[in-house]
C-alpha cells in the first residue's frame, strides 16, 4: 500500500541525492539529479505554452508539418526493397460510373 510506495520513493530520493556515490550502482548511476532543475524549467515553459491554446495548436501544427516522411512508411518501404525484394503494387484508379 501507501507505506511501501512511500518507502520506495524515499529510497529513490536518498539514492539520487547521494552525491558521494553518483555515477555508481549505489547512487545516481545515470546522474539524473544533476539535470533535474533544467527539467523543471523546461516543464514550466511547456505548462505556460500549453495554457495558451492558440499558441499550442499553432506549434503543434508546425511540428507535425515539419516532420520528415513518416518513419513507419519509410521503414516498410525499405523492408520491401531490401529484405523482401518486392516492388510496390500501385492501386488502380477507381472507375467512374457513366453519367
PDB file of C-alpha atoms in Angstrom:
ATOM      1  CA  UNK A   1       0.000   0.000   0.000  1.00  0.00           C
ATOM      2  CA  UNK A   2       0.949   3.568   0.677  1.00  0.00           C
ATOM      3  CA  UNK A   3       3.665   2.712   3.210  1.00  0.00           C
ATOM      4  CA  UNK A   4       5.508   0.505   0.703  1.00  0.00           C
ATOM      5  CA  UNK A   5       5.251   3.146  -2.014  1.00  0.00           C
ATOM      6  CA  UNK A   6       6.461   5.839   0.378  1.00  0.00           C
ATOM      7  CA  UNK A   7       9.414   3.679   1.428  1.00  0.00           C
ATOM      8  CA  UNK A   8      10.390   3.019  -2.212  1.00  0.00           C
ATOM      9  CA  UNK A   9      10.047   6.714  -3.054  1.00  0.00           C
ATOM     10  CA  UNK A  10      12.168   7.769  -0.078  1.00  0.00           C
ATOM     11  CA  UNK A  11      14.803   5.189  -1.012  1.00  0.00           C
ATOM     12  CA  UNK A  12      14.935   6.511  -4.564  1.00  0.00           C
ATOM     13  CA  UNK A  13      15.296  10.115  -3.400  1.00  0.00           C
ATOM     14  CA  UNK A  14      18.077   9.140  -0.984  1.00  0.00           C
ATOM     15  CA  UNK A  15      19.881   7.259  -3.753  1.00  0.00           C
ATOM     16  CA  UNK A  16      19.603  10.175  -6.180  1.00  0.00           C
ATOM     17  CA  UNK A  17      20.838  12.650  -3.571  1.00  0.00           C
ATOM     18  CA  UNK A  18      23.825  10.506  -2.544  1.00  0.00           C
ATOM     19  CA  UNK A  19      26.482  12.609  -4.280  1.00  0.00           C
ATOM     20  CA  UNK A  20      29.373  10.531  -2.959  1.00  0.00           C
ATOM     21  CA  UNK A  21      28.083   7.526  -4.930  1.00  0.00           C
ATOM     22  CA  UNK A  22      26.978   9.485  -8.006  1.00  0.00           C
ATOM     23  CA  UNK A  23      27.711   7.642 -11.230  1.00  0.00           C
ATOM     24  CA  UNK A  24      27.824   4.252  -9.484  1.00  0.00           C
ATOM     25  CA  UNK A  25      25.272   1.483  -8.932  1.00  0.00           C
ATOM     26  CA  UNK A  26      24.991   2.621  -5.316  1.00  0.00           C
ATOM     27  CA  UNK A  27      23.953   6.163  -6.204  1.00  0.00           C
ATOM     28  CA  UNK A  28      22.578   8.181  -9.097  1.00  0.00           C
ATOM     29  CA  UNK A  29      24.177   5.943 -11.738  1.00  0.00           C
ATOM     30  CA  UNK A  30      22.851   7.995 -14.685  1.00  0.00           C
ATOM     31  CA  UNK A  31      23.430  11.381 -12.982  1.00  0.00           C
ATOM     32  CA  UNK A  32      19.746  12.304 -13.300  1.00  0.00           C
ATOM     33  CA  UNK A  33      19.598  14.641 -10.335  1.00  0.00           C
ATOM     34  CA  UNK A  34      22.120  16.962 -11.994  1.00  0.00           C
ATOM     35  CA  UNK A  35      19.636  17.763 -14.785  1.00  0.00           C
ATOM     36  CA  UNK A  36      16.551  17.986 -12.573  1.00  0.00           C
ATOM     37  CA  UNK A  37      16.499  21.812 -12.256  1.00  0.00           C
ATOM     38  CA  UNK A  38      16.608  22.221 -16.048  1.00  0.00           C
ATOM     39  CA  UNK A  39      13.841  19.621 -16.379  1.00  0.00           C
ATOM     40  CA  UNK A  40      11.676  21.686 -14.029  1.00  0.00           C
ATOM     41  CA  UNK A  41      12.423  24.875 -16.017  1.00  0.00           C
ATOM     42  CA  UNK A  42      11.541  23.162 -19.305  1.00  0.00           C
ATOM     43  CA  UNK A  43       8.307  21.767 -17.840  1.00  0.00           C
ATOM     44  CA  UNK A  44       7.364  25.240 -16.613  1.00  0.00           C
ATOM     45  CA  UNK A  45       7.802  26.597 -20.170  1.00  0.00           C
ATOM     46  CA  UNK A  46       5.681  23.755 -21.536  1.00  0.00           C
ATOM     47  CA  UNK A  47       2.950  24.451 -18.981  1.00  0.00           C
ATOM     48  CA  UNK A  48       2.887  28.166 -19.868  1.00  0.00           C
ATOM     49  CA  UNK A  49       2.790  27.454 -23.598  1.00  0.00           C
ATOM     50  CA  UNK A  50       0.046  24.841 -23.159  1.00  0.00           C
ATOM     51  CA  UNK A  51      -2.071  27.366 -21.269  1.00  0.00           C
ATOM     52  CA  UNK A  52      -2.177  29.472 -24.460  1.00  0.00           C
ATOM     53  CA  UNK A  53      -4.337  27.111 -26.542  1.00  0.00           C
ATOM     54  CA  UNK A  54      -3.921  29.067 -29.805  1.00  0.00           C
ATOM     55  CA  UNK A  55      -0.137  29.104 -29.467  1.00  0.00           C
ATOM     56  CA  UNK A  56      -0.073  25.409 -28.525  1.00  0.00           C
ATOM     57  CA  UNK A  57      -2.208  24.497 -31.544  1.00  0.00           C
ATOM     58  CA  UNK A  58      -0.010  26.570 -33.847  1.00  0.00           C
ATOM     59  CA  UNK A  59       3.194  24.998 -32.519  1.00  0.00           C
ATOM     60  CA  UNK A  60       1.664  21.517 -32.784  1.00  0.00           C
ATOM     61  CA  UNK A  61       0.700  22.075 -36.416  1.00  0.00           C
ATOM     62  CA  UNK A  62       4.144  23.480 -37.213  1.00  0.00           C
ATOM     63  CA  UNK A  63       5.836  20.483 -35.580  1.00  0.00           C
ATOM     64  CA  UNK A  64       3.663  17.982 -37.439  1.00  0.00           C
ATOM     65  CA  UNK A  65       4.094  19.701 -40.794  1.00  0.00           C
ATOM     66  CA  UNK A  66       7.862  19.961 -40.446  1.00  0.00           C
ATOM     67  CA  UNK A  67       8.395  16.237 -39.814  1.00  0.00           C
ATOM     68  CA  UNK A  68      10.142  14.223 -42.467  1.00  0.00           C
ATOM     69  CA  UNK A  69       8.455  11.306 -44.196  1.00  0.00           C
ATOM     70  CA  UNK A  70       6.597   9.295 -41.587  1.00  0.00           C
ATOM     71  CA  UNK A  71       9.103   6.779 -40.261  1.00  0.00           C
ATOM     72  CA  UNK A  72       6.913   3.658 -40.429  1.00  0.00           C
ATOM     73  CA  UNK A  73       6.115   4.349 -44.096  1.00  0.00           C
ATOM     74  CA  UNK A  74       9.831   4.657 -44.815  1.00  0.00           C
ATOM     75  CA  UNK A  75      10.635   1.528 -42.804  1.00  0.00           C
ATOM     76  CA  UNK A  76       8.029  -0.576 -44.606  1.00  0.00           C
ATOM     77  CA  UNK A  77       9.300   0.704 -47.946  1.00  0.00           C
ATOM     78  CA  UNK A  78      12.903  -0.157 -47.011  1.00  0.00           C
ATOM     79  CA  UNK A  79      11.907  -3.645 -45.829  1.00  0.00           C
ATOM     80  CA  UNK A  80      10.016  -4.204 -49.079  1.00  0.00           C
ATOM     81  CA  UNK A  81      13.081  -3.288 -51.136  1.00  0.00           C
ATOM     82  CA  UNK A  82      15.933  -4.662 -49.030  1.00  0.00           C
ATOM     83  CA  UNK A  83      14.508  -7.623 -47.097  1.00  0.00           C
ATOM     84  CA  UNK A  84      11.627  -8.911 -49.175  1.00  0.00           C
ATOM     85  CA  UNK A  85      12.864  -7.778 -52.607  1.00  0.00           C
ATOM     86  CA  UNK A  86       9.368  -6.743 -53.718  1.00  0.00           C
ATOM     87  CA  UNK A  87       8.162  -3.704 -55.598  1.00  0.00           C
ATOM     88  CA  UNK A  88       5.114  -1.559 -54.817  1.00  0.00           C
ATOM     89  CA  UNK A  89       1.891  -2.605 -56.462  1.00  0.00           C
ATOM     90  CA  UNK A  90       0.027   0.612 -57.206  1.00  0.00           C
ATOM     91  CA  UNK A  91      -3.688   0.536 -56.688  1.00  0.00           C
ATOM     92  CA  UNK A  92      -5.624   1.268 -59.895  1.00  0.00           C
ATOM     93  CA  UNK A  93      -7.609   4.459 -60.040  1.00  0.00           C
ATOM     94  CA  UNK A  94     -11.328   3.978 -59.355  1.00  0.00           C
ATOM     95  CA  UNK A  95     -13.533   3.627 -62.402  1.00  0.00           C
ATOM     96  CA  UNK A  96     -16.202   6.325 -62.537  1.00  0.00           C
ATOM     97  CA  UNK A  97     -19.695   5.328 -63.461  1.00  0.00           C
ATOM     98  CA  UNK A  98     -21.061   6.834 -66.667  1.00  0.00           C
ATOM     99  CA  UNK A  99     -23.380   9.752 -66.042  1.00  0.00           C
TER     100      UNK A  99
END
